[in-house]
């Protein structure tokens, strides 16, 4: 039997859930256990373009809409970006803003919900942060968090590595965490009783048996490794040549956005924009 594909590979993740909407419904419901369940979803971006597989700084996500019109952006991330949260919020608010046409009533606006599985520890500054692995961010007052503008814009984060380490209570969420962290451990997965996770494992076996799927998963993994290498090379170059010169070189390459150049070099976006202006003169 072929070695199983990794469900944290975002190509595999998208194939797994975009091709099985009922499985995506289970995942959404299990990651948000204290909110009303949804019954069905329509996948809004089922296709994967070849340019997305090779494209750097692209995360393959699943965009879905439930029967009440609420939208869900579901994705898995294995690399920590300095501005990842800004990217997530940008796409989430864009989904929210695209719901209404000219002249439509704001009362028709439905929720835009982000569900991000992170295979790295994100919040680690305090002891309390290190002991929490699931997070939900909404529009609330900083001094009186019980006062809310509603949940029409909502970001849910699950730090799966931390959740696995902390050991969540038995239940569907723990079963999914086990799947994403221990999918290759046959004995561990045999003890998972949650039916949706068992179906996900069956689907992973099917995908893993298809040679073209394996090839494309490798193409995607190679592109992600190249991305990491490129960023590491840029950081090393920055130490050797100076931050500003590195920024100029990255700008000339035209591969990275100003935000990504700023992240790599430690400069601000405004400083990067100023370098653009200087180079034009």
C-alpha atoms as an extended CHARMM CRD file, in Angstrom:
* protein
*
       281  EXT
         1         1  UNK       CA              0.0000000000        0.0000000000        0.0000000000  PROA      1               0.0000000000
         2         2  UNK       CA              1.1940000000        3.5230000000       -0.8180000000  PROA      2               0.0000000000
         3         3  UNK       CA              2.3740000000        5.7640000000        1.9870000000  PROA      3               0.0000000000
         4         4  UNK       CA             -0.5200000000        7.9200000000        3.1420000000  PROA      4               0.0000000000
         5         5  UNK       CA             -0.6610000000       11.5330000000        2.0180000000  PROA      5               0.0000000000
         6         6  UNK       CA             -0.4430000000       14.1970000000        4.7030000000  PROA      6               0.0000000000
         7         7  UNK       CA             -3.8050000000       15.9270000000        5.3360000000  PROA      7               0.0000000000
         8         8  UNK       CA             -1.9330000000       19.0470000000        6.5140000000  PROA      8               0.0000000000
         9         9  UNK       CA             -0.6460000000       19.5060000000        2.9530000000  PROA      9               0.0000000000
        10        10  UNK       CA             -3.0920000000       22.2010000000        1.8390000000  PROA      10              0.0000000000
        11        11  UNK       CA             -3.5740000000       20.5740000000       -1.5820000000  PROA      11              0.0000000000
        12        12  UNK       CA             -4.5680000000       17.3050000000        0.0980000000  PROA      12              0.0000000000
        13        13  UNK       CA             -6.6840000000       19.2230000000        2.6340000000  PROA      13              0.0000000000
        14        14  UNK       CA             -8.6050000000       20.9920000000       -0.1190000000  PROA      14              0.0000000000
        15        15  UNK       CA             -9.1670000000       17.8040000000       -2.0940000000  PROA      15              0.0000000000
        16        16  UNK       CA            -10.3190000000       16.0320000000        1.0510000000  PROA      16              0.0000000000
        17        17  UNK       CA            -12.9990000000       18.5530000000        2.0220000000  PROA      17              0.0000000000
        18        18  UNK       CA            -13.9840000000       20.2630000000       -1.2400000000  PROA      18              0.0000000000
        19        19  UNK       CA            -14.8040000000       16.9200000000       -2.8460000000  PROA      19              0.0000000000
        20        20  UNK       CA            -16.8240000000       15.7490000000        0.1780000000  PROA      20              0.0000000000
        21        21  UNK       CA            -19.1250000000       18.6050000000        1.3040000000  PROA      21              0.0000000000
        22        22  UNK       CA            -20.7760000000       16.3810000000        3.9220000000  PROA      22              0.0000000000
        23        23  UNK       CA            -17.3580000000       15.8790000000        5.5180000000  PROA      23              0.0000000000
        24        24  UNK       CA            -16.7830000000       19.6380000000        5.5010000000  PROA      24              0.0000000000
        25        25  UNK       CA            -20.1280000000       20.0930000000        7.2830000000  PROA      25              0.0000000000
        26        26  UNK       CA            -18.9500000000       17.7000000000        9.9900000000  PROA      26              0.0000000000
        27        27  UNK       CA            -15.6400000000       19.5190000000       10.3370000000  PROA      27              0.0000000000
        28        28  UNK       CA            -17.2890000000       22.9410000000       10.6410000000  PROA      28              0.0000000000
        29        29  UNK       CA            -19.7910000000       21.7050000000       13.2200000000  PROA      29              0.0000000000
        30        30  UNK       CA            -17.1230000000       19.9510000000       15.2700000000  PROA      30              0.0000000000
        31        31  UNK       CA            -14.7550000000       22.9430000000       15.2740000000  PROA      31              0.0000000000
        32        32  UNK       CA            -17.5890000000       25.2110000000       16.4980000000  PROA      32              0.0000000000
        33        33  UNK       CA            -19.3400000000       22.9040000000       18.9950000000  PROA      33              0.0000000000
        34        34  UNK       CA            -21.0730000000       25.6720000000       20.9850000000  PROA      34              0.0000000000
        35        35  UNK       CA            -22.7250000000       27.2520000000       17.9340000000  PROA      35              0.0000000000
        36        36  UNK       CA            -25.7490000000       25.9990000000       15.9500000000  PROA      36              0.0000000000
        37        37  UNK       CA            -24.9920000000       23.1480000000       13.5830000000  PROA      37              0.0000000000
        38        38  UNK       CA            -25.2350000000       23.6180000000        9.8390000000  PROA      38              0.0000000000
        39        39  UNK       CA            -26.8750000000       20.9900000000        7.6450000000  PROA      39              0.0000000000
        40        40  UNK       CA            -25.2590000000       21.4640000000        4.2470000000  PROA      40              0.0000000000
        41        41  UNK       CA            -22.7690000000       23.5890000000        2.3330000000  PROA      41              0.0000000000
        42        42  UNK       CA            -22.0870000000       24.6010000000       -1.2270000000  PROA      42              0.0000000000
        43        43  UNK       CA            -18.3990000000       24.6550000000       -2.1720000000  PROA      43              0.0000000000
        44        44  UNK       CA            -17.7090000000       28.0180000000       -3.8340000000  PROA      44              0.0000000000
        45        45  UNK       CA            -14.1360000000       27.3570000000       -5.0310000000  PROA      45              0.0000000000
        46        46  UNK       CA            -13.9050000000       23.6280000000       -5.8470000000  PROA      46              0.0000000000
        47        47  UNK       CA            -11.2090000000       23.9090000000       -8.5110000000  PROA      47              0.0000000000
        48        48  UNK       CA             -7.4500000000       24.0080000000       -7.9770000000  PROA      48              0.0000000000
        49        49  UNK       CA             -5.5820000000       25.8490000000      -10.6960000000  PROA      49              0.0000000000
        50        50  UNK       CA             -2.0910000000       24.6400000000      -11.7420000000  PROA      50              0.0000000000
        51        51  UNK       CA             -0.6650000000       28.0730000000      -10.9300000000  PROA      51              0.0000000000
        52        52  UNK       CA             -1.9000000000       27.6960000000       -7.3550000000  PROA      52              0.0000000000
        53        53  UNK       CA              0.1130000000       24.5190000000       -6.8360000000  PROA      53              0.0000000000
        54        54  UNK       CA              3.3770000000       26.1730000000       -7.7970000000  PROA      54              0.0000000000
        55        55  UNK       CA              2.5830000000       29.6590000000       -6.6020000000  PROA      55              0.0000000000
        56        56  UNK       CA              4.5120000000       30.8690000000       -3.6020000000  PROA      56              0.0000000000
        57        57  UNK       CA              2.7490000000       32.6200000000       -0.7180000000  PROA      57              0.0000000000
        58        58  UNK       CA             -0.5790000000       31.0500000000       -1.6980000000  PROA      58              0.0000000000
        59        59  UNK       CA             -2.6150000000       29.0240000000        0.7670000000  PROA      59              0.0000000000
        60        60  UNK       CA             -5.1960000000       26.6800000000       -0.7210000000  PROA      60              0.0000000000
        61        61  UNK       CA             -8.4310000000       27.2050000000        1.1760000000  PROA      61              0.0000000000
        62        62  UNK       CA            -11.9990000000       25.9240000000        0.9860000000  PROA      62              0.0000000000
        63        63  UNK       CA            -14.7050000000       28.5620000000        0.6200000000  PROA      63              0.0000000000
        64        64  UNK       CA            -18.2330000000       27.3550000000        1.3470000000  PROA      64              0.0000000000
        65        65  UNK       CA            -21.7310000000       28.7170000000        1.9430000000  PROA      65              0.0000000000
        66        66  UNK       CA            -24.3820000000       27.0490000000        4.1030000000  PROA      66              0.0000000000
        67        67  UNK       CA            -28.1300000000       26.8940000000        3.5330000000  PROA      67              0.0000000000
        68        68  UNK       CA            -28.7120000000       30.1600000000        5.3980000000  PROA      68              0.0000000000
        69        69  UNK       CA            -26.1560000000       32.0490000000        3.3270000000  PROA      69              0.0000000000
        70        70  UNK       CA            -23.3540000000       32.1750000000        5.9140000000  PROA      70              0.0000000000
        71        71  UNK       CA            -19.8840000000       31.8620000000        4.3740000000  PROA      71              0.0000000000
        72        72  UNK       CA            -16.9590000000       29.8260000000        5.6790000000  PROA      72              0.0000000000
        73        73  UNK       CA            -13.2920000000       30.1320000000        4.8350000000  PROA      73              0.0000000000
        74        74  UNK       CA            -11.6330000000       26.8980000000        5.9850000000  PROA      74              0.0000000000
        75        75  UNK       CA             -7.9020000000       26.3050000000        5.6710000000  PROA      75              0.0000000000
        76        76  UNK       CA             -4.8830000000       24.6600000000        7.2390000000  PROA      76              0.0000000000
        77        77  UNK       CA             -1.5210000000       26.3730000000        7.6890000000  PROA      77              0.0000000000
        78        78  UNK       CA              1.7680000000       24.7170000000        8.5350000000  PROA      78              0.0000000000
        79        79  UNK       CA              4.0200000000       27.7870000000        8.2760000000  PROA      79              0.0000000000
        80        80  UNK       CA              3.9110000000       30.8210000000       10.5020000000  PROA      80              0.0000000000
        81        81  UNK       CA              3.8490000000       34.1000000000        8.5920000000  PROA      81              0.0000000000
        82        82  UNK       CA              4.5290000000       37.3780000000       10.3520000000  PROA      82              0.0000000000
        83        83  UNK       CA              1.3760000000       38.9360000000        8.8940000000  PROA      83              0.0000000000
        84        84  UNK       CA             -0.7740000000       35.8170000000        8.6600000000  PROA      84              0.0000000000
        85        85  UNK       CA             -3.5980000000       37.3420000000       10.7360000000  PROA      85              0.0000000000
        86        86  UNK       CA             -3.8080000000       40.4000000000        8.4860000000  PROA      86              0.0000000000
        87        87  UNK       CA             -4.1000000000       38.1480000000        5.4620000000  PROA      87              0.0000000000
        88        88  UNK       CA             -6.8180000000       36.0970000000        7.1430000000  PROA      88              0.0000000000
        89        89  UNK       CA             -8.7890000000       39.1610000000        8.1460000000  PROA      89              0.0000000000
        90        90  UNK       CA             -8.4110000000       40.6890000000        4.6880000000  PROA      90              0.0000000000
        91        91  UNK       CA             -9.9530000000       37.6840000000        2.9600000000  PROA      91              0.0000000000
        92        92  UNK       CA            -12.6170000000       37.3300000000        5.6190000000  PROA      92              0.0000000000
        93        93  UNK       CA            -13.7550000000       40.9490000000        5.3200000000  PROA      93              0.0000000000
        94        94  UNK       CA            -13.6430000000       40.7040000000        1.5330000000  PROA      94              0.0000000000
        95        95  UNK       CA            -15.9940000000       37.7240000000        1.7260000000  PROA      95              0.0000000000
        96        96  UNK       CA            -18.2900000000       39.7530000000        3.9570000000  PROA      96              0.0000000000
        97        97  UNK       CA            -18.1970000000       42.7910000000        1.6800000000  PROA      97              0.0000000000
        98        98  UNK       CA            -18.9450000000       40.8090000000       -1.4770000000  PROA      98              0.0000000000
        99        99  UNK       CA            -22.2650000000       39.4810000000       -0.1890000000  PROA      99              0.0000000000
       100       100  UNK       CA            -24.4240000000       42.5210000000       -0.9690000000  PROA      100             0.0000000000
       101       101  UNK       CA            -25.0610000000       44.1740000000       -4.3130000000  PROA      101             0.0000000000
       102       102  UNK       CA            -25.8510000000       47.8380000000       -4.8700000000  PROA      102             0.0000000000
       103       103  UNK       CA            -29.0340000000       48.8610000000       -3.0740000000  PROA      103             0.0000000000
       104       104  UNK       CA            -29.4140000000       45.6410000000       -1.0780000000  PROA      104             0.0000000000
       105       105  UNK       CA            -30.4810000000       45.8120000000        2.5760000000  PROA      105             0.0000000000
       106       106  UNK       CA            -27.7900000000       45.3430000000        5.2480000000  PROA      106             0.0000000000
       107       107  UNK       CA            -30.2270000000       43.1440000000        7.1550000000  PROA      107             0.0000000000
       108       108  UNK       CA            -29.5770000000       40.5210000000        4.4560000000  PROA      108             0.0000000000
       109       109  UNK       CA            -25.9190000000       40.3260000000        5.4430000000  PROA      109             0.0000000000
       110       110  UNK       CA            -24.8720000000       36.8690000000        6.6200000000  PROA      110             0.0000000000
       111       111  UNK       CA            -21.8860000000       35.8300000000        8.7130000000  PROA      111             0.0000000000
       112       112  UNK       CA            -18.4010000000       35.3800000000        7.3140000000  PROA      112             0.0000000000
       113       113  UNK       CA            -16.6030000000       32.7830000000        9.4120000000  PROA      113             0.0000000000
       114       114  UNK       CA            -12.9150000000       31.9180000000        9.2680000000  PROA      114             0.0000000000
       115       115  UNK       CA            -11.8400000000       28.4650000000       10.4570000000  PROA      115             0.0000000000
       116       116  UNK       CA             -8.0580000000       28.1810000000       10.4830000000  PROA      116             0.0000000000
       117       117  UNK       CA             -6.2200000000       25.0680000000       11.6250000000  PROA      117             0.0000000000
       118       118  UNK       CA             -2.6610000000       26.0360000000       12.5370000000  PROA      118             0.0000000000
       119       119  UNK       CA              0.0190000000       23.3700000000       12.7730000000  PROA      119             0.0000000000
       120       120  UNK       CA              2.2290000000       25.6000000000       14.9020000000  PROA      120             0.0000000000
       121       121  UNK       CA              1.9330000000       27.3550000000       18.2560000000  PROA      121             0.0000000000
       122       122  UNK       CA              0.7800000000       30.9150000000       17.7150000000  PROA      122             0.0000000000
       123       123  UNK       CA             -0.0010000000       32.3890000000       21.1350000000  PROA      123             0.0000000000
       124       124  UNK       CA              2.8430000000       31.6490000000       23.5460000000  PROA      124             0.0000000000
       125       125  UNK       CA              3.7010000000       34.9030000000       25.3730000000  PROA      125             0.0000000000
       126       126  UNK       CA              2.0070000000       34.0370000000       28.6850000000  PROA      126             0.0000000000
       127       127  UNK       CA              1.2740000000       30.9020000000       30.6770000000  PROA      127             0.0000000000
       128       128  UNK       CA             -2.4290000000       31.3830000000       29.9970000000  PROA      128             0.0000000000
       129       129  UNK       CA             -1.8330000000       31.5750000000       26.2520000000  PROA      129             0.0000000000
       130       130  UNK       CA              0.2810000000       28.4380000000       26.3170000000  PROA      130             0.0000000000
       131       131  UNK       CA             -2.5820000000       26.5620000000       27.9960000000  PROA      131             0.0000000000
       132       132  UNK       CA             -5.2290000000       27.5290000000       25.4040000000  PROA      132             0.0000000000
       133       133  UNK       CA             -5.4050000000       26.0180000000       21.9280000000  PROA      133             0.0000000000
       134       134  UNK       CA             -8.8220000000       27.0850000000       20.5630000000  PROA      134             0.0000000000
       135       135  UNK       CA             -9.7210000000       30.7250000000       19.9610000000  PROA      135             0.0000000000
       136       136  UNK       CA            -12.6460000000       32.7450000000       18.6210000000  PROA      136             0.0000000000
       137       137  UNK       CA            -12.3180000000       36.4070000000       17.7010000000  PROA      137             0.0000000000
       138       138  UNK       CA            -15.3400000000       38.6430000000       17.1800000000  PROA      138             0.0000000000
       139       139  UNK       CA            -16.1110000000       42.3490000000       17.3240000000  PROA      139             0.0000000000
       140       140  UNK       CA            -16.2970000000       43.0980000000       21.0530000000  PROA      140             0.0000000000
       141       141  UNK       CA            -15.5830000000       46.0730000000       23.2880000000  PROA      141             0.0000000000
       142       142  UNK       CA            -12.1610000000       45.8680000000       24.9240000000  PROA      142             0.0000000000
       143       143  UNK       CA            -13.3660000000       47.0190000000       28.3610000000  PROA      143             0.0000000000
       144       144  UNK       CA            -16.7520000000       45.2880000000       28.3490000000  PROA      144             0.0000000000
       145       145  UNK       CA            -16.3400000000       42.1770000000       26.1880000000  PROA      145             0.0000000000
       146       146  UNK       CA            -19.9140000000       41.1480000000       26.9070000000  PROA      146             0.0000000000
       147       147  UNK       CA            -20.9350000000       44.0590000000       24.6570000000  PROA      147             0.0000000000
       148       148  UNK       CA            -20.6820000000       42.7250000000       21.1200000000  PROA      148             0.0000000000
       149       149  UNK       CA            -21.4280000000       43.8880000000       17.5880000000  PROA      149             0.0000000000
       150       150  UNK       CA            -22.5300000000       40.3440000000       16.8180000000  PROA      150             0.0000000000
       151       151  UNK       CA            -20.7840000000       37.4040000000       15.1890000000  PROA      151             0.0000000000
       152       152  UNK       CA            -21.2260000000       38.4300000000       11.5610000000  PROA      152             0.0000000000
       153       153  UNK       CA            -17.4340000000       38.6180000000       11.3260000000  PROA      153             0.0000000000
       154       154  UNK       CA            -15.7570000000       35.7650000000       13.1710000000  PROA      154             0.0000000000
       155       155  UNK       CA            -12.3090000000       34.1780000000       13.1550000000  PROA      155             0.0000000000
       156       156  UNK       CA            -11.8170000000       30.7600000000       14.7400000000  PROA      156             0.0000000000
       157       157  UNK       CA             -8.2950000000       29.4300000000       15.2870000000  PROA      157             0.0000000000
       158       158  UNK       CA             -7.2550000000       25.9620000000       16.4020000000  PROA      158             0.0000000000
       159       159  UNK       CA             -3.5840000000       25.4190000000       17.2470000000  PROA      159             0.0000000000
       160       160  UNK       CA             -3.5110000000       21.7030000000       16.5150000000  PROA      160             0.0000000000
       161       161  UNK       CA              0.0160000000       21.0340000000       17.7690000000  PROA      161             0.0000000000
       162       162  UNK       CA             -0.7550000000       22.7210000000       21.0830000000  PROA      162             0.0000000000
       163       163  UNK       CA             -4.1630000000       21.0520000000       21.3180000000  PROA      163             0.0000000000
       164       164  UNK       CA             -2.5510000000       17.6560000000       20.8310000000  PROA      164             0.0000000000
       165       165  UNK       CA              0.0270000000       18.4100000000       23.5140000000  PROA      165             0.0000000000
       166       166  UNK       CA             -2.5390000000       19.7100000000       26.0150000000  PROA      166             0.0000000000
       167       167  UNK       CA             -4.9030000000       16.8100000000       25.4580000000  PROA      167             0.0000000000
       168       168  UNK       CA             -8.4510000000       18.0190000000       24.8450000000  PROA      168             0.0000000000
       169       169  UNK       CA            -11.4420000000       16.2820000000       26.4560000000  PROA      169             0.0000000000
       170       170  UNK       CA            -12.7880000000       13.2650000000       24.6010000000  PROA      170             0.0000000000
       171       171  UNK       CA            -15.0880000000       14.2790000000       21.7770000000  PROA      171             0.0000000000
       172       172  UNK       CA            -15.2710000000       15.2470000000       18.0930000000  PROA      172             0.0000000000
       173       173  UNK       CA            -12.7430000000       18.0900000000       18.2840000000  PROA      173             0.0000000000
       174       174  UNK       CA            -10.1360000000       15.8510000000       19.9030000000  PROA      174             0.0000000000
       175       175  UNK       CA            -10.8170000000       13.2180000000       17.2330000000  PROA      175             0.0000000000
       176       176  UNK       CA            -10.0460000000       15.7410000000       14.4720000000  PROA      176             0.0000000000
       177       177  UNK       CA             -6.8820000000       16.8760000000       16.2550000000  PROA      177             0.0000000000
       178       178  UNK       CA             -5.7660000000       13.2580000000       16.4350000000  PROA      178             0.0000000000
       179       179  UNK       CA             -6.4530000000       12.8730000000       12.7180000000  PROA      179             0.0000000000
       180       180  UNK       CA             -4.3590000000       15.8730000000       11.6960000000  PROA      180             0.0000000000
       181       181  UNK       CA             -1.4640000000       14.9790000000       14.0170000000  PROA      181             0.0000000000
       182       182  UNK       CA             -1.4540000000       11.1690000000       13.9620000000  PROA      182             0.0000000000
       183       183  UNK       CA             -2.9710000000       10.1750000000       10.5900000000  PROA      183             0.0000000000
       184       184  UNK       CA              0.0570000000        7.9710000000        9.8200000000  PROA      184             0.0000000000
       185       185  UNK       CA             -0.2140000000        6.0000000000       13.1040000000  PROA      185             0.0000000000
       186       186  UNK       CA             -2.4540000000        3.0370000000       12.3310000000  PROA      186             0.0000000000
       187       187  UNK       CA             -2.9980000000        1.8990000000       15.9220000000  PROA      187             0.0000000000
       188       188  UNK       CA             -3.8050000000        5.4220000000       17.1450000000  PROA      188             0.0000000000
       189       189  UNK       CA             -6.3160000000        6.0230000000       14.3560000000  PROA      189             0.0000000000
       190       190  UNK       CA             -7.9160000000        2.6210000000       14.9190000000  PROA      190             0.0000000000
       191       191  UNK       CA             -8.9790000000        3.8270000000       18.3730000000  PROA      191             0.0000000000
       192       192  UNK       CA            -10.7640000000        6.9200000000       17.0180000000  PROA      192             0.0000000000
       193       193  UNK       CA            -14.5040000000        6.2170000000       17.0660000000  PROA      193             0.0000000000
       194       194  UNK       CA            -15.7910000000        9.5150000000       15.5990000000  PROA      194             0.0000000000
       195       195  UNK       CA            -17.4550000000        8.5130000000       12.3400000000  PROA      195             0.0000000000
       196       196  UNK       CA            -16.5440000000       11.6280000000       10.2830000000  PROA      196             0.0000000000
       197       197  UNK       CA            -12.8690000000       11.1530000000       11.1350000000  PROA      197             0.0000000000
       198       198  UNK       CA            -13.0970000000        7.4980000000       10.1240000000  PROA      198             0.0000000000
       199       199  UNK       CA            -14.5520000000        8.6340000000        6.7840000000  PROA      199             0.0000000000
       200       200  UNK       CA            -11.7610000000       11.1870000000        6.4370000000  PROA      200             0.0000000000
       201       201  UNK       CA             -9.1870000000        8.4270000000        6.9360000000  PROA      201             0.0000000000
       202       202  UNK       CA            -10.8840000000        6.3210000000        4.2750000000  PROA      202             0.0000000000
       203       203  UNK       CA            -10.8010000000        9.2650000000        1.9060000000  PROA      203             0.0000000000
       204       204  UNK       CA             -7.0870000000        9.8520000000        2.6220000000  PROA      204             0.0000000000
       205       205  UNK       CA             -6.4180000000        6.2220000000        1.7040000000  PROA      205             0.0000000000
       206       206  UNK       CA             -8.3120000000        6.6810000000       -1.5740000000  PROA      206             0.0000000000
       207       207  UNK       CA             -6.4050000000        9.8460000000       -2.4410000000  PROA      207             0.0000000000
       208       208  UNK       CA             -3.1130000000        8.2070000000       -1.5040000000  PROA      208             0.0000000000
       209       209  UNK       CA             -3.7650000000        5.3280000000       -3.9020000000  PROA      209             0.0000000000
       210       210  UNK       CA             -4.0910000000        7.6740000000       -6.8920000000  PROA      210             0.0000000000
       211       211  UNK       CA             -0.7450000000        8.3120000000       -8.6000000000  PROA      211             0.0000000000
       212       212  UNK       CA             -1.7330000000       11.6700000000      -10.1070000000  PROA      212             0.0000000000
       213       213  UNK       CA             -2.9340000000       12.9360000000       -6.7390000000  PROA      213             0.0000000000
       214       214  UNK       CA              0.3590000000       11.8470000000       -5.1870000000  PROA      214             0.0000000000
       215       215  UNK       CA              2.2930000000       13.6640000000       -7.9040000000  PROA      215             0.0000000000
       216       216  UNK       CA              0.3630000000       16.8970000000       -7.4260000000  PROA      216             0.0000000000
       217       217  UNK       CA              0.7170000000       16.6720000000       -3.6460000000  PROA      217             0.0000000000
       218       218  UNK       CA              4.4820000000       16.3920000000       -4.1530000000  PROA      218             0.0000000000
       219       219  UNK       CA              4.4610000000       19.3810000000       -6.5270000000  PROA      219             0.0000000000
       220       220  UNK       CA              2.6970000000       21.3970000000       -3.8650000000  PROA      220             0.0000000000
       221       221  UNK       CA              5.0640000000       20.2710000000       -1.0980000000  PROA      221             0.0000000000
       222       222  UNK       CA              8.0790000000       21.1320000000       -3.2440000000  PROA      222             0.0000000000
       223       223  UNK       CA              6.7230000000       24.6290000000       -3.8970000000  PROA      223             0.0000000000
       224       224  UNK       CA              6.2620000000       25.1830000000       -0.1660000000  PROA      224             0.0000000000
       225       225  UNK       CA              9.8010000000       23.9860000000        0.5690000000  PROA      225             0.0000000000
       226       226  UNK       CA             11.1380000000       26.3410000000       -2.1060000000  PROA      226             0.0000000000
       227       227  UNK       CA              9.2130000000       29.1690000000       -0.4690000000  PROA      227             0.0000000000
       228       228  UNK       CA             10.8180000000       28.4780000000        2.9070000000  PROA      228             0.0000000000
       229       229  UNK       CA             14.2590000000       28.2660000000        1.3160000000  PROA      229             0.0000000000
       230       230  UNK       CA             13.7300000000       31.5460000000       -0.5210000000  PROA      230             0.0000000000
       231       231  UNK       CA             12.7540000000       33.3430000000        2.6720000000  PROA      231             0.0000000000
       232       232  UNK       CA             15.6770000000       31.8550000000        4.6020000000  PROA      232             0.0000000000
       233       233  UNK       CA             18.1000000000       32.8620000000        1.8330000000  PROA      233             0.0000000000
       234       234  UNK       CA             16.6720000000       36.3800000000        1.8900000000  PROA      234             0.0000000000
       235       235  UNK       CA             17.1690000000       36.6280000000        5.6480000000  PROA      235             0.0000000000
       236       236  UNK       CA             20.7580000000       35.3730000000        5.3850000000  PROA      236             0.0000000000
       237       237  UNK       CA             21.4030000000       37.8550000000        2.5990000000  PROA      237             0.0000000000
       238       238  UNK       CA             20.0050000000       40.5800000000        4.8140000000  PROA      238             0.0000000000
       239       239  UNK       CA             22.5080000000       39.8040000000        7.5380000000  PROA      239             0.0000000000
       240       240  UNK       CA             25.3750000000       39.7740000000        5.0440000000  PROA      240             0.0000000000
       241       241  UNK       CA             24.5000000000       42.7300000000        2.8050000000  PROA      241             0.0000000000
       242       242  UNK       CA             22.3940000000       44.9560000000        4.9470000000  PROA      242             0.0000000000
       243       243  UNK       CA             18.6420000000       45.1550000000        5.3310000000  PROA      243             0.0000000000
       244       244  UNK       CA             17.9960000000       48.0170000000        2.9250000000  PROA      244             0.0000000000
       245       245  UNK       CA             20.0230000000       46.4800000000        0.1040000000  PROA      245             0.0000000000
       246       246  UNK       CA             18.2070000000       43.1810000000        0.5900000000  PROA      246             0.0000000000
       247       247  UNK       CA             14.8850000000       44.9820000000        0.3500000000  PROA      247             0.0000000000
       248       248  UNK       CA             15.9640000000       46.6280000000       -2.9060000000  PROA      248             0.0000000000
       249       249  UNK       CA             17.0150000000       43.2620000000       -4.3220000000  PROA      249             0.0000000000
       250       250  UNK       CA             13.7140000000       41.6730000000       -3.3580000000  PROA      250             0.0000000000
       251       251  UNK       CA             11.7900000000       44.5480000000       -4.9240000000  PROA      251             0.0000000000
       252       252  UNK       CA             13.7300000000       44.1030000000       -8.1810000000  PROA      252             0.0000000000
       253       253  UNK       CA             12.9070000000       40.3980000000       -8.2560000000  PROA      253             0.0000000000
       254       254  UNK       CA              9.2200000000       41.2980000000       -8.2520000000  PROA      254             0.0000000000
       255       255  UNK       CA              8.2670000000       38.0260000000       -6.5640000000  PROA      255             0.0000000000
       256       256  UNK       CA              7.1080000000       39.3080000000       -3.1740000000  PROA      256             0.0000000000
       257       257  UNK       CA              4.4810000000       41.8380000000       -2.1750000000  PROA      257             0.0000000000
       258       258  UNK       CA              5.5820000000       44.9150000000       -0.2200000000  PROA      258             0.0000000000
       259       259  UNK       CA              4.0720000000       43.3330000000        2.8950000000  PROA      259             0.0000000000
       260       260  UNK       CA              6.1400000000       40.1700000000        2.4390000000  PROA      260             0.0000000000
       261       261  UNK       CA              9.3390000000       42.1660000000        1.7520000000  PROA      261             0.0000000000
       262       262  UNK       CA              8.6720000000       44.1080000000        4.9590000000  PROA      262             0.0000000000
       263       263  UNK       CA              8.1720000000       40.8510000000        6.8700000000  PROA      263             0.0000000000
       264       264  UNK       CA             11.4050000000       39.3290000000        5.5550000000  PROA      264             0.0000000000
       265       265  UNK       CA             13.5670000000       42.3980000000        6.1970000000  PROA      265             0.0000000000
       266       266  UNK       CA             11.9450000000       43.7320000000        9.3570000000  PROA      266             0.0000000000
       267       267  UNK       CA             11.2580000000       47.0700000000        7.6820000000  PROA      267             0.0000000000
       268       268  UNK       CA              7.8520000000       48.7580000000        7.5870000000  PROA      268             0.0000000000
       269       269  UNK       CA              5.6020000000       48.7620000000        4.5290000000  PROA      269             0.0000000000
       270       270  UNK       CA              5.9850000000       52.5440000000        4.3960000000  PROA      270             0.0000000000
       271       271  UNK       CA              9.7750000000       52.1590000000        4.2220000000  PROA      271             0.0000000000
       272       272  UNK       CA              9.4280000000       49.6480000000        1.3990000000  PROA      272             0.0000000000
       273       273  UNK       CA              7.1460000000       52.0500000000       -0.4620000000  PROA      273             0.0000000000
       274       274  UNK       CA              9.7640000000       54.7780000000       -0.0320000000  PROA      274             0.0000000000
       275       275  UNK       CA             12.3870000000       52.5210000000       -1.6370000000  PROA      275             0.0000000000
       276       276  UNK       CA             10.0340000000       52.0170000000       -4.5840000000  PROA      276             0.0000000000
       277       277  UNK       CA              9.7830000000       55.7830000000       -4.9710000000  PROA      277             0.0000000000
       278       278  UNK       CA             13.5580000000       56.2480000000       -4.7870000000  PROA      278             0.0000000000
       279       279  UNK       CA             14.1850000000       53.5970000000       -7.4300000000  PROA      279             0.0000000000
       280       280  UNK       CA             11.8250000000       55.3480000000       -9.8430000000  PROA      280             0.0000000000
       281       281  UNK       CA             13.8970000000       58.5450000000       -9.7670000000  PROA      281             0.0000000000
